[in-house]
Amino acid sequence: MPERSPKALRAAIAQHAPKLLVDFDRHWRRDIADAYDLAPVPAFMARWWGEYALARNPKLEAQVHGLEDQAAEEPDFARAKVMIEEAGRLRRDAAKAEPGQ
């Protein structure tokens, strides 16, 4: 994982997960770039830190997206809920990665 800054995260995404770059830049321009209040930056970083952490592990990313896709098609609410909760847990665990890991 890169240094925990928007600039370092963007560089890591550009190098290792370029498929995320367009959405990262669009989100940055829409919510952060012209803001006078930097309060949204931590939430922005948390979201994209997790997205990058997931994208750098293709097997884990496929597992999470598979669970989300299965849940969307699952007619049984209880089973769908279990799948979404597991996908969320995996996302949260991935986002706990620290710089240098």
JSON list of C-alpha atoms in Angstrom, two decimals:
[
{"chain": "A", "resi": 1, "resn": "MET", "atom": "CA", "xyz": [0.00, 0.00, 0.00]},
{"chain": "A", "resi": 2, "resn": "PRO", "atom": "CA", "xyz": [1.20, 3.54, -0.70]},
{"chain": "A", "resi": 3, "resn": "GLU", "atom": "CA", "xyz": [1.69, 6.43, 1.68]},
{"chain": "A", "resi": 4, "resn": "ARG", "atom": "CA", "xyz": [-1.71, 7.45, 3.04]},
{"chain": "A", "resi": 5, "resn": "SER", "atom": "CA", "xyz": [-2.18, 10.65, 1.02]},
{"chain": "A", "resi": 6, "resn": "PRO", "atom": "CA", "xyz": [-4.41, 11.46, -1.97]},
{"chain": "A", "resi": 7, "resn": "LYS", "atom": "CA", "xyz": [-1.41, 12.08, -4.23]},
{"chain": "A", "resi": 8, "resn": "ALA", "atom": "CA", "xyz": [0.32, 8.79, -3.32]},
{"chain": "A", "resi": 9, "resn": "LEU", "atom": "CA", "xyz": [-2.92, 6.85, -3.56]},
{"chain": "A", "resi": 10, "resn": "ARG", "atom": "CA", "xyz": [-3.66, 8.30, -7.00]},
{"chain": "A", "resi": 11, "resn": "ALA", "atom": "CA", "xyz": [-0.17, 7.36, -8.20]},
{"chain": "A", "resi": 12, "resn": "ALA", "atom": "CA", "xyz": [-0.60, 3.80, -6.90]},
{"chain": "A", "resi": 13, "resn": "ILE", "atom": "CA", "xyz": [-3.99, 3.49, -8.58]},
{"chain": "A", "resi": 14, "resn": "ALA", "atom": "CA", "xyz": [-2.55, 4.81, -11.87]},
{"chain": "A", "resi": 15, "resn": "GLN", "atom": "CA", "xyz": [0.27, 2.28, -11.72]},
{"chain": "A", "resi": 16, "resn": "HIS", "atom": "CA", "xyz": [-1.40, -0.83, -10.29]},
{"chain": "A", "resi": 17, "resn": "ALA", "atom": "CA", "xyz": [-5.17, -0.45, -10.78]},
{"chain": "A", "resi": 18, "resn": "PRO", "atom": "CA", "xyz": [-5.68, 1.90, -13.73]},
{"chain": "A", "resi": 19, "resn": "LYS", "atom": "CA", "xyz": [-9.24, 0.69, -14.20]},
{"chain": "A", "resi": 20, "resn": "LEU", "atom": "CA", "xyz": [-10.12, 2.72, -11.06]},
{"chain": "A", "resi": 21, "resn": "LEU", "atom": "CA", "xyz": [-8.43, 5.95, -12.18]},
{"chain": "A", "resi": 22, "resn": "VAL", "atom": "CA", "xyz": [-11.28, 7.53, -14.14]},
{"chain": "A", "resi": 23, "resn": "ASP", "atom": "CA", "xyz": [-13.71, 7.10, -11.23]},
{"chain": "A", "resi": 24, "resn": "PHE", "atom": "CA", "xyz": [-11.10, 8.24, -8.68]},
{"chain": "A", "resi": 25, "resn": "ASP", "atom": "CA", "xyz": [-10.40, 11.43, -10.66]},
{"chain": "A", "resi": 26, "resn": "ARG", "atom": "CA", "xyz": [-14.08, 12.09, -11.30]},
{"chain": "A", "resi": 27, "resn": "HIS", "atom": "CA", "xyz": [-14.89, 11.68, -7.60]},
{"chain": "A", "resi": 28, "resn": "TRP", "atom": "CA", "xyz": [-11.94, 13.93, -6.64]},
{"chain": "A", "resi": 29, "resn": "ARG", "atom": "CA", "xyz": [-13.00, 16.70, -9.04]},
{"chain": "A", "resi": 30, "resn": "ARG", "atom": "CA", "xyz": [-16.67, 16.46, -8.05]},
{"chain": "A", "resi": 31, "resn": "ASP", "atom": "CA", "xyz": [-16.26, 16.38, -4.27]},
{"chain": "A", "resi": 32, "resn": "ILE", "atom": "CA", "xyz": [-12.82, 17.60, -3.26]},
{"chain": "A", "resi": 33, "resn": "ALA", "atom": "CA", "xyz": [-10.87, 19.63, -5.86]},
{"chain": "A", "resi": 34, "resn": "ASP", "atom": "CA", "xyz": [-12.75, 22.92, -5.54]},
{"chain": "A", "resi": 35, "resn": "ALA", "atom": "CA", "xyz": [-13.94, 22.48, -1.97]},
{"chain": "A", "resi": 36, "resn": "TYR", "atom": "CA", "xyz": [-13.16, 25.14, 0.58]},
{"chain": "A", "resi": 37, "resn": "ASP", "atom": "CA", "xyz": [-13.93, 22.71, 3.37]},
{"chain": "A", "resi": 38, "resn": "LEU", "atom": "CA", "xyz": [-11.55, 19.75, 3.57]},
{"chain": "A", "resi": 39, "resn": "ALA", "atom": "CA", "xyz": [-13.89, 17.78, 5.85]},
{"chain": "A", "resi": 40, "resn": "PRO", "atom": "CA", "xyz": [-14.81, 15.30, 3.06]},
{"chain": "A", "resi": 41, "resn": "VAL", "atom": "CA", "xyz": [-11.18, 14.29, 2.44]},
{"chain": "A", "resi": 42, "resn": "PRO", "atom": "CA", "xyz": [-11.01, 11.57, 5.14]},
{"chain": "A", "resi": 43, "resn": "ALA", "atom": "CA", "xyz": [-14.17, 9.91, 3.80]},
{"chain": "A", "resi": 44, "resn": "PHE", "atom": "CA", "xyz": [-12.83, 10.17, 0.24]},
{"chain": "A", "resi": 45, "resn": "MET", "atom": "CA", "xyz": [-9.55, 8.59, 1.31]},
{"chain": "A", "resi": 46, "resn": "ALA", "atom": "CA", "xyz": [-11.28, 5.81, 3.25]},
{"chain": "A", "resi": 47, "resn": "ARG", "atom": "CA", "xyz": [-13.40, 4.89, 0.26]},
{"chain": "A", "resi": 48, "resn": "TRP", "atom": "CA", "xyz": [-10.59, 4.89, -2.28]},
{"chain": "A", "resi": 49, "resn": "TRP", "atom": "CA", "xyz": [-8.09, 3.28, 0.10]},
{"chain": "A", "resi": 50, "resn": "GLY", "atom": "CA", "xyz": [-10.47, 0.34, 0.35]},
{"chain": "A", "resi": 51, "resn": "GLU", "atom": "CA", "xyz": [-11.15, 0.26, -3.38]},
{"chain": "A", "resi": 52, "resn": "TYR", "atom": "CA", "xyz": [-7.43, 0.19, -4.15]},
{"chain": "A", "resi": 53, "resn": "ALA", "atom": "CA", "xyz": [-6.71, -2.41, -1.47]},
{"chain": "A", "resi": 54, "resn": "LEU", "atom": "CA", "xyz": [-9.34, -4.64, -3.04]},
{"chain": "A", "resi": 55, "resn": "ALA", "atom": "CA", "xyz": [-8.24, -3.99, -6.64]},
{"chain": "A", "resi": 56, "resn": "ARG", "atom": "CA", "xyz": [-4.63, -4.94, -5.95]},
{"chain": "A", "resi": 57, "resn": "ASN", "atom": "CA", "xyz": [-5.78, -8.44, -4.99]},
{"chain": "A", "resi": 58, "resn": "PRO", "atom": "CA", "xyz": [-7.66, -9.76, -8.06]},
{"chain": "A", "resi": 59, "resn": "LYS", "atom": "CA", "xyz": [-8.69, -13.01, -6.36]},
{"chain": "A", "resi": 60, "resn": "LEU", "atom": "CA", "xyz": [-10.22, -11.16, -3.39]},
{"chain": "A", "resi": 61, "resn": "GLU", "atom": "CA", "xyz": [-11.80, -8.58, -5.69]},
{"chain": "A", "resi": 62, "resn": "ALA", "atom": "CA", "xyz": [-13.43, -11.35, -7.74]},
{"chain": "A", "resi": 63, "resn": "GLN", "atom": "CA", "xyz": [-14.69, -13.02, -4.56]},
{"chain": "A", "resi": 64, "resn": "VAL", "atom": "CA", "xyz": [-16.25, -9.78, -3.27]},
{"chain": "A", "resi": 65, "resn": "HIS", "atom": "CA", "xyz": [-17.86, -8.92, -6.60]},
{"chain": "A", "resi": 66, "resn": "GLY", "atom": "CA", "xyz": [-19.07, -12.50, -6.95]},
{"chain": "A", "resi": 67, "resn": "LEU", "atom": "CA", "xyz": [-20.78, -12.33, -3.57]},
{"chain": "A", "resi": 68, "resn": "GLU", "atom": "CA", "xyz": [-22.37, -8.98, -4.45]},
{"chain": "A", "resi": 69, "resn": "ASP", "atom": "CA", "xyz": [-23.58, -10.30, -7.81]},
{"chain": "A", "resi": 70, "resn": "GLN", "atom": "CA", "xyz": [-24.97, -13.48, -6.24]},
{"chain": "A", "resi": 71, "resn": "ALA", "atom": "CA", "xyz": [-26.76, -11.46, -3.58]},
{"chain": "A", "resi": 72, "resn": "ALA", "atom": "CA", "xyz": [-28.37, -9.29, -6.25]},
{"chain": "A", "resi": 73, "resn": "GLU", "atom": "CA", "xyz": [-29.82, -12.39, -7.88]},
{"chain": "A", "resi": 74, "resn": "GLU", "atom": "CA", "xyz": [-30.69, -14.28, -4.67]},
{"chain": "A", "resi": 75, "resn": "PRO", "atom": "CA", "xyz": [-34.47, -14.48, -4.12]},
{"chain": "A", "resi": 76, "resn": "ASP", "atom": "CA", "xyz": [-34.08, -15.44, -0.44]},
{"chain": "A", "resi": 77, "resn": "PHE", "atom": "CA", "xyz": [-33.55, -12.24, 1.54]},
{"chain": "A", "resi": 78, "resn": "ALA", "atom": "CA", "xyz": [-31.78, -13.97, 4.43]},
{"chain": "A", "resi": 79, "resn": "ARG", "atom": "CA", "xyz": [-29.26, -15.65, 2.13]},
{"chain": "A", "resi": 80, "resn": "ALA", "atom": "CA", "xyz": [-28.70, -12.42, 0.17]},
{"chain": "A", "resi": 81, "resn": "LYS", "atom": "CA", "xyz": [-28.09, -10.57, 3.44]},
{"chain": "A", "resi": 82, "resn": "VAL", "atom": "CA", "xyz": [-25.45, -13.12, 4.48]},
{"chain": "A", "resi": 83, "resn": "MET", "atom": "CA", "xyz": [-23.67, -12.69, 1.13]},
{"chain": "A", "resi": 84, "resn": "ILE", "atom": "CA", "xyz": [-23.70, -8.88, 1.35]},
{"chain": "A", "resi": 85, "resn": "GLU", "atom": "CA", "xyz": [-22.46, -8.98, 4.93]},
{"chain": "A", "resi": 86, "resn": "GLU", "atom": "CA", "xyz": [-19.59, -11.27, 3.92]},
{"chain": "A", "resi": 87, "resn": "ALA", "atom": "CA", "xyz": [-18.68, -9.01, 0.99]},
{"chain": "A", "resi": 88, "resn": "GLY", "atom": "CA", "xyz": [-18.72, -6.03, 3.35]},
{"chain": "A", "resi": 89, "resn": "ARG", "atom": "CA", "xyz": [-16.51, -7.82, 5.86]},
{"chain": "A", "resi": 90, "resn": "LEU", "atom": "CA", "xyz": [-14.01, -8.69, 3.15]},
{"chain": "A", "resi": 91, "resn": "ARG", "atom": "CA", "xyz": [-14.00, -5.06, 1.95]},
{"chain": "A", "resi": 92, "resn": "ARG", "atom": "CA", "xyz": [-13.44, -3.77, 5.49]},
{"chain": "A", "resi": 93, "resn": "ASP", "atom": "CA", "xyz": [-10.64, -6.25, 6.09]},
{"chain": "A", "resi": 94, "resn": "ALA", "atom": "CA", "xyz": [-8.91, -5.25, 2.85]},
{"chain": "A", "resi": 95, "resn": "ALA", "atom": "CA", "xyz": [-9.20, -1.57, 3.77]},
{"chain": "A", "resi": 96, "resn": "LYS", "atom": "CA", "xyz": [-7.28, -2.19, 7.01]},
{"chain": "A", "resi": 97, "resn": "ALA", "atom": "CA", "xyz": [-4.07, -2.52, 4.99]},
{"chain": "A", "resi": 98, "resn": "GLU", "atom": "CA", "xyz": [-1.40, -0.10, 6.12]},
{"chain": "A", "resi": 99, "resn": "PRO", "atom": "CA", "xyz": [1.16, 1.80, 4.05]},
{"chain": "A", "resi": 100, "resn": "GLY", "atom": "CA", "xyz": [3.98, -0.50, 3.06]},
{"chain": "A", "resi": 101, "resn": "GLN", "atom": "CA", "xyz": [1.93, -3.67, 3.24]}
]
